[in-house]
XYZ file of C-alpha atoms in Angstrom:
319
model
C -27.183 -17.081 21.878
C -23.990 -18.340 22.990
C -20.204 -17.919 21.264
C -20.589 -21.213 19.673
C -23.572 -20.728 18.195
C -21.853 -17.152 16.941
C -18.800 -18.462 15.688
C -20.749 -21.425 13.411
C -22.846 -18.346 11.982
C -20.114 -16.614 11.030
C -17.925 -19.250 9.771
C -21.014 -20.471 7.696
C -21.649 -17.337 6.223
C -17.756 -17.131 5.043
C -18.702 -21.203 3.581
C -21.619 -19.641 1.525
C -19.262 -17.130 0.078
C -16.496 -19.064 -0.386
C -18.358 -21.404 -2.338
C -20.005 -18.984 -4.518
C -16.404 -17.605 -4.969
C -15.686 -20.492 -6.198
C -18.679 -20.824 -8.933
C -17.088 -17.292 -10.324
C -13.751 -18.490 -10.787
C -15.039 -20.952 -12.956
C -17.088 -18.640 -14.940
C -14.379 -16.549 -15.831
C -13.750 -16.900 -19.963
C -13.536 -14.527 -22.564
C -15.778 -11.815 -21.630
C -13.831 -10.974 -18.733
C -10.635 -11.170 -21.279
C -12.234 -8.807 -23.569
C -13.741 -6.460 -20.652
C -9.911 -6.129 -19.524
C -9.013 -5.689 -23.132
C -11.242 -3.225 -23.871
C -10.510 -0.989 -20.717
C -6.466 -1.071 -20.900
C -7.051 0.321 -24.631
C -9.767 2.887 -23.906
C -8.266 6.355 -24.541
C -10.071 7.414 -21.792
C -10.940 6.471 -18.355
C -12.889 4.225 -16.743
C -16.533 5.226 -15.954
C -17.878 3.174 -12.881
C -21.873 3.373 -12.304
C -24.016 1.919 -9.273
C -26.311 2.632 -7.013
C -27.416 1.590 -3.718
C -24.728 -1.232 -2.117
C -23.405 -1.952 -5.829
C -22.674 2.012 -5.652
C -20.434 1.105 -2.349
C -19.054 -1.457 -4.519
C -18.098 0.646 -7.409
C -16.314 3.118 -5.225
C -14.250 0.783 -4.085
C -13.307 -0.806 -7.115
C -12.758 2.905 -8.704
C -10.130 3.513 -5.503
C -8.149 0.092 -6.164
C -7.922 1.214 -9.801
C -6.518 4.356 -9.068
C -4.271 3.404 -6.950
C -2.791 0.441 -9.216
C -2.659 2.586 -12.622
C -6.266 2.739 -14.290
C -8.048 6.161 -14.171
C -11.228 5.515 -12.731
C -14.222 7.360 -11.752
C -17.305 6.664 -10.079
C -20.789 7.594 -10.706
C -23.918 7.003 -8.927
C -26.384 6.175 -11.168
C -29.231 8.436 -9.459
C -27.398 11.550 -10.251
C -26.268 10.433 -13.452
C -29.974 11.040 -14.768
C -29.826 14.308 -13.099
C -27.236 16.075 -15.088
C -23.760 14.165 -14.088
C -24.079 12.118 -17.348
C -21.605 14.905 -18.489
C -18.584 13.210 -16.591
C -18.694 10.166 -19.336
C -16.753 11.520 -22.921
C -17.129 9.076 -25.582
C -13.539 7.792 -25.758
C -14.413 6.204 -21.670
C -15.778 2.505 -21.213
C -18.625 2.219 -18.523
C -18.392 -0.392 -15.898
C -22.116 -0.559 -14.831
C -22.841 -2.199 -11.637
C -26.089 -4.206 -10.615
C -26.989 -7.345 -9.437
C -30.420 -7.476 -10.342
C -29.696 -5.428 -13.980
C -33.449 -3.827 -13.503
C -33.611 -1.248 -11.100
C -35.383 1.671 -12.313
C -32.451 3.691 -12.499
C -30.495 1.506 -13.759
C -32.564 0.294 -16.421
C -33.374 4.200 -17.209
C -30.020 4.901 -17.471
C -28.134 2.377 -19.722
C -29.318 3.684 -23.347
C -27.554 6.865 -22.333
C -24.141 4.679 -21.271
C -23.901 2.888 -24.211
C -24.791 5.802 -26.377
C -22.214 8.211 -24.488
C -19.265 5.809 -23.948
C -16.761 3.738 -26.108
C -18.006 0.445 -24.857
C -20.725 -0.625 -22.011
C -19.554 -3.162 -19.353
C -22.225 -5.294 -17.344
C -21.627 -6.678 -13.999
C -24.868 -8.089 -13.278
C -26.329 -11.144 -11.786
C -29.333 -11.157 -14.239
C -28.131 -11.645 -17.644
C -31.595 -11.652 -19.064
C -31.744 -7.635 -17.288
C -32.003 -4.374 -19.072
C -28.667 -3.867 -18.200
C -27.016 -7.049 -20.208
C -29.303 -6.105 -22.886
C -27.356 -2.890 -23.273
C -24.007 -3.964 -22.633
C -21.320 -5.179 -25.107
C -19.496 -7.410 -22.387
C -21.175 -9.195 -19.751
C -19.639 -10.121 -16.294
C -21.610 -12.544 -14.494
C -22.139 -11.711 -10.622
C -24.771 -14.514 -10.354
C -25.264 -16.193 -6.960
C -27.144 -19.256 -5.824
C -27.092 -17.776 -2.206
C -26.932 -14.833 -0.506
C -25.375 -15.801 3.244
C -27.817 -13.437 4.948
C -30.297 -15.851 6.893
C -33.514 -14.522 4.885
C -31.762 -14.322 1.325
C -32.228 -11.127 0.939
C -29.928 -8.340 2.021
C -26.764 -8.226 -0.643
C -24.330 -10.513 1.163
C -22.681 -13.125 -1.595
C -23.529 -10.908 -4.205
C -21.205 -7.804 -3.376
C -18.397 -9.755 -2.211
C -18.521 -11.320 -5.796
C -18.639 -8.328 -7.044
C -15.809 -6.390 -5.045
C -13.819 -9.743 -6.377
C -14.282 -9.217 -9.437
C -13.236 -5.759 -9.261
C -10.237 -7.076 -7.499
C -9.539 -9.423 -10.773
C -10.045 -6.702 -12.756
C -7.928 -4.555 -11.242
C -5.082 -6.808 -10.992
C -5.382 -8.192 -14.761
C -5.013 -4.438 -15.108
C -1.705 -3.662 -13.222
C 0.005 -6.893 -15.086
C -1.167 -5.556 -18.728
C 0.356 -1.989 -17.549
C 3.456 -3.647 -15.851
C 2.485 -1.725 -13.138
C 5.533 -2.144 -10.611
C 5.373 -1.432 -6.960
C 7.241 1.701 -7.340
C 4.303 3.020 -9.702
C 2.173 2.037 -6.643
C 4.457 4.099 -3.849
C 3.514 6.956 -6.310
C 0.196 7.113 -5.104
C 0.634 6.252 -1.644
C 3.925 8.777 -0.922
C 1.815 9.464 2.716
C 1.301 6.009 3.732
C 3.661 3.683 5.359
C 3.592 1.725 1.909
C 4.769 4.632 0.294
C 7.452 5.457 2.719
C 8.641 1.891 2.798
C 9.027 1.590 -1.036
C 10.245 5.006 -1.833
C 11.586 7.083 1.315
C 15.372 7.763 1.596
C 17.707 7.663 4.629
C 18.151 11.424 4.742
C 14.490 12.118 5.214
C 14.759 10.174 8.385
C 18.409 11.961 9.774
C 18.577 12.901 13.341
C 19.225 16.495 13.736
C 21.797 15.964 16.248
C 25.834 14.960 14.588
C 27.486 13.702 17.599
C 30.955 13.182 16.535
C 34.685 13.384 18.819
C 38.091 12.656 17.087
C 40.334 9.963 17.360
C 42.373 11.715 20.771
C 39.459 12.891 22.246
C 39.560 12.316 26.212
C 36.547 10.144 28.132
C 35.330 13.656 29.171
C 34.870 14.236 25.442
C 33.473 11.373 24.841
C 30.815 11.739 27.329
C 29.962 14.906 26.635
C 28.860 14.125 23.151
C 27.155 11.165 23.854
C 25.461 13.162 26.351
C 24.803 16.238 24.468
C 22.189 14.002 21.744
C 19.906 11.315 22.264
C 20.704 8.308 20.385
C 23.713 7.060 23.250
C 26.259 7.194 20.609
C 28.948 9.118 19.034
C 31.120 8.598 16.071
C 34.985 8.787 16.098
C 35.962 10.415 13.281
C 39.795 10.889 11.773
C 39.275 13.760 9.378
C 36.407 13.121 6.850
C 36.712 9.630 7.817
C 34.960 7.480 9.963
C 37.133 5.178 11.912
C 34.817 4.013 14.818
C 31.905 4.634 17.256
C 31.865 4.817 20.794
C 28.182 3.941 23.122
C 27.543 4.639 26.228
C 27.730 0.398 26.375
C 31.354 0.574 25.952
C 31.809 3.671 28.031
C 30.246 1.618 30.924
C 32.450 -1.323 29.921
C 35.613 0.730 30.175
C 34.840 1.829 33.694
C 33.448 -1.099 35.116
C 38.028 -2.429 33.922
C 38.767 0.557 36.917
C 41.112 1.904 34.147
C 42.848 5.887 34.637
C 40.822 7.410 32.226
C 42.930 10.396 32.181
C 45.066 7.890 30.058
C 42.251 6.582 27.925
C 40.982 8.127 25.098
C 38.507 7.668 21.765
C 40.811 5.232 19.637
C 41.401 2.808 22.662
C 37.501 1.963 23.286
C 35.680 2.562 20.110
C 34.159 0.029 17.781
C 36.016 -0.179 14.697
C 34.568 -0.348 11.508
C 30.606 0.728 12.110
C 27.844 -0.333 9.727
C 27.248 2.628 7.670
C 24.666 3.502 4.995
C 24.503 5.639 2.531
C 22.204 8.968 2.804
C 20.601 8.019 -0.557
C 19.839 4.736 0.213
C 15.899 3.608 0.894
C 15.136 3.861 4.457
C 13.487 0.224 4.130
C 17.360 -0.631 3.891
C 18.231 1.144 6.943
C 15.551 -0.429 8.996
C 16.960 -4.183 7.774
C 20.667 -2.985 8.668
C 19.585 -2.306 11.951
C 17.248 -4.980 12.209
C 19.428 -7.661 11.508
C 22.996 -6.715 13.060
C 20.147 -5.821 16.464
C 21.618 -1.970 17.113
C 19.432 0.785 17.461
C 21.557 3.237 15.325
C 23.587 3.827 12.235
C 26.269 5.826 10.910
C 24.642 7.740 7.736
C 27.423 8.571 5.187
C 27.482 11.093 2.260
C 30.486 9.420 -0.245
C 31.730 7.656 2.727
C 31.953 10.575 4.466
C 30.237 11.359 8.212
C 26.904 12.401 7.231
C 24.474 11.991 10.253
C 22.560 9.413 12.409
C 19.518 7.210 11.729
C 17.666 5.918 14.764
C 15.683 2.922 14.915
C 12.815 4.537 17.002
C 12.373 7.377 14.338
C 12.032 4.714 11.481
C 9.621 3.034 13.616
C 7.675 6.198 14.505
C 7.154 6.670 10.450
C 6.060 3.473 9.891
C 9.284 2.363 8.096
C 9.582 -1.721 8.837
């Protein structure tokens, strides 16, 4: 098989689902209203039951819940017969997963959902199934096609499904006014994390280089020298008045000027950009971004409070 005859299997599979995509945003009514209702005013959480490739399904849809605001949990439907039926109180709603609604376990198991839960959620394909029969809502996964090339392995049908997790999920976070500073609250590891919710001072450079206004060029280079960002930052007092880089150090002997008779004030760069120590590192990383310099003056109430370097922000993931 050649790549064209790879690429027009692929890109036909992705037309099947697409299309069937499709069909299910047009089914969308009032059950799905009143499935989203009834989970935002459970006093519990949200049970989610599957097995086999709908059980894949669930646990993703129970790990974009819990990351957007909905307490989720997952339960695979073989063990749930087996003693795990426990997990479910009565004030949770059930999110039952299946395409075909009849699978022995399934179908064994939903007398006990309904019975042990507020409410009883179907997402099935089969709305004549066991599992429909049981449930108070109904969320129809039907498919005309599945893409695999024998219609049989679950192709169409779980990407329906993970969508309609994904719809859920986000009807959800809207309902909750969930924010995407609620969201940075369960990612604080992550670089989405970071970027919403990280501050400049987690990100500080050990190293303070700093010389005062009358500080001689051997001064000056010492400091630069002595940390690793290539800067240092002229300081009168508290105050910051100026930095000097080893840019403009090269500049100012490349003029052949007595640098015995040259000191910090004459070649610094007045008025640096500055943040402030508190700020969100995101900030930082624009700062730098946009004015193209590779570090910034951190301040504490205007005052000399460190270095950020580009690099480092980079290194954590901050963009």
């Amino acid at each position: 098989m050649d790549r064209t005859n790879i690429i027009s299997i692929a890109k036909t599979t992705l037309e099947i689902e697409i299309s069937e995509l499709e069909k299910l945003k047009n089914r969308i009514d009032d059950q799905f209203a009143q499935a989203v209702e009834i989970i935002h005013s459970a006093k519990g959480k949200l049970i989610v039951v599957g097995i086999g490739k709908s059980a894949h399904v669930g646990n993703k849809i129970v790990a974009t819940l819990n990351s957007t605001g909905t307490p989720s949990q997952f339960l695979h439907a073989s063990e749930a017969i087996h003693g795990d039926l426990g997990v479910i109180q009565k004030q949770d709603v059930v999110l039952c997963i299946s395409n075909s609604g009849n699978s022995p376990e399934i179908a064994n198991l939903v007398p006990y959902l309904k019975d042990y839960s507020s409410a009883l959620i179907g997402m099935t394909g089969n709305k004549k199934s066991k599992l429909a029969e049981f449930s108070e809502i109904i969320l129809d996964t039907h498919v005309d096609v599945e893409a695999c090339p024998n219609k049989l392995a679950p192709t169409s049908s779980t990407t329906i499904q993970m969508a309609l997790g994904d719809a859920l999920a986000v009807a959800l976070m809207e309902l909750n006014d969930f924010k995407a500073n609620d969201f940075a609250k369960f990612h604080p590891g992550g670089s989405l994390g970071k970027n919403l919710t990280s501050k400049v001072e987690q990100f500080l450079s050990s190293q303070k280089p700093q010389v005062s206004e009358d500080a001689t060029i051997r001064d000056v280079i010492i400091s630069i020298s002595a940390s690793s960002h290539g800067i240092t930052v002229v300081t009168n007092g508290d105050q910051i008045v100026g930095v000097i880089t080893d840019g403009d150090l090269r500049r100012m002997l490349m003029k052949g000027e007595d640098i015995s008779k040259v000191f910090a004030k004459d070649i610094m760069s007045a008025h640096p950009r500055t943040i402030e120590k508190d700020a969100r590192a995101k900030e930082a990383m624009k700062t730098l971004k946009e004015n193209n310099i590779g570090q910034l003056v951190v301040t504490e109430n205007g005052k000399y409070f460190g270095i950020i370097d580009l690099h480092k922000l980079l290194d954590e993931g901050i963009n």
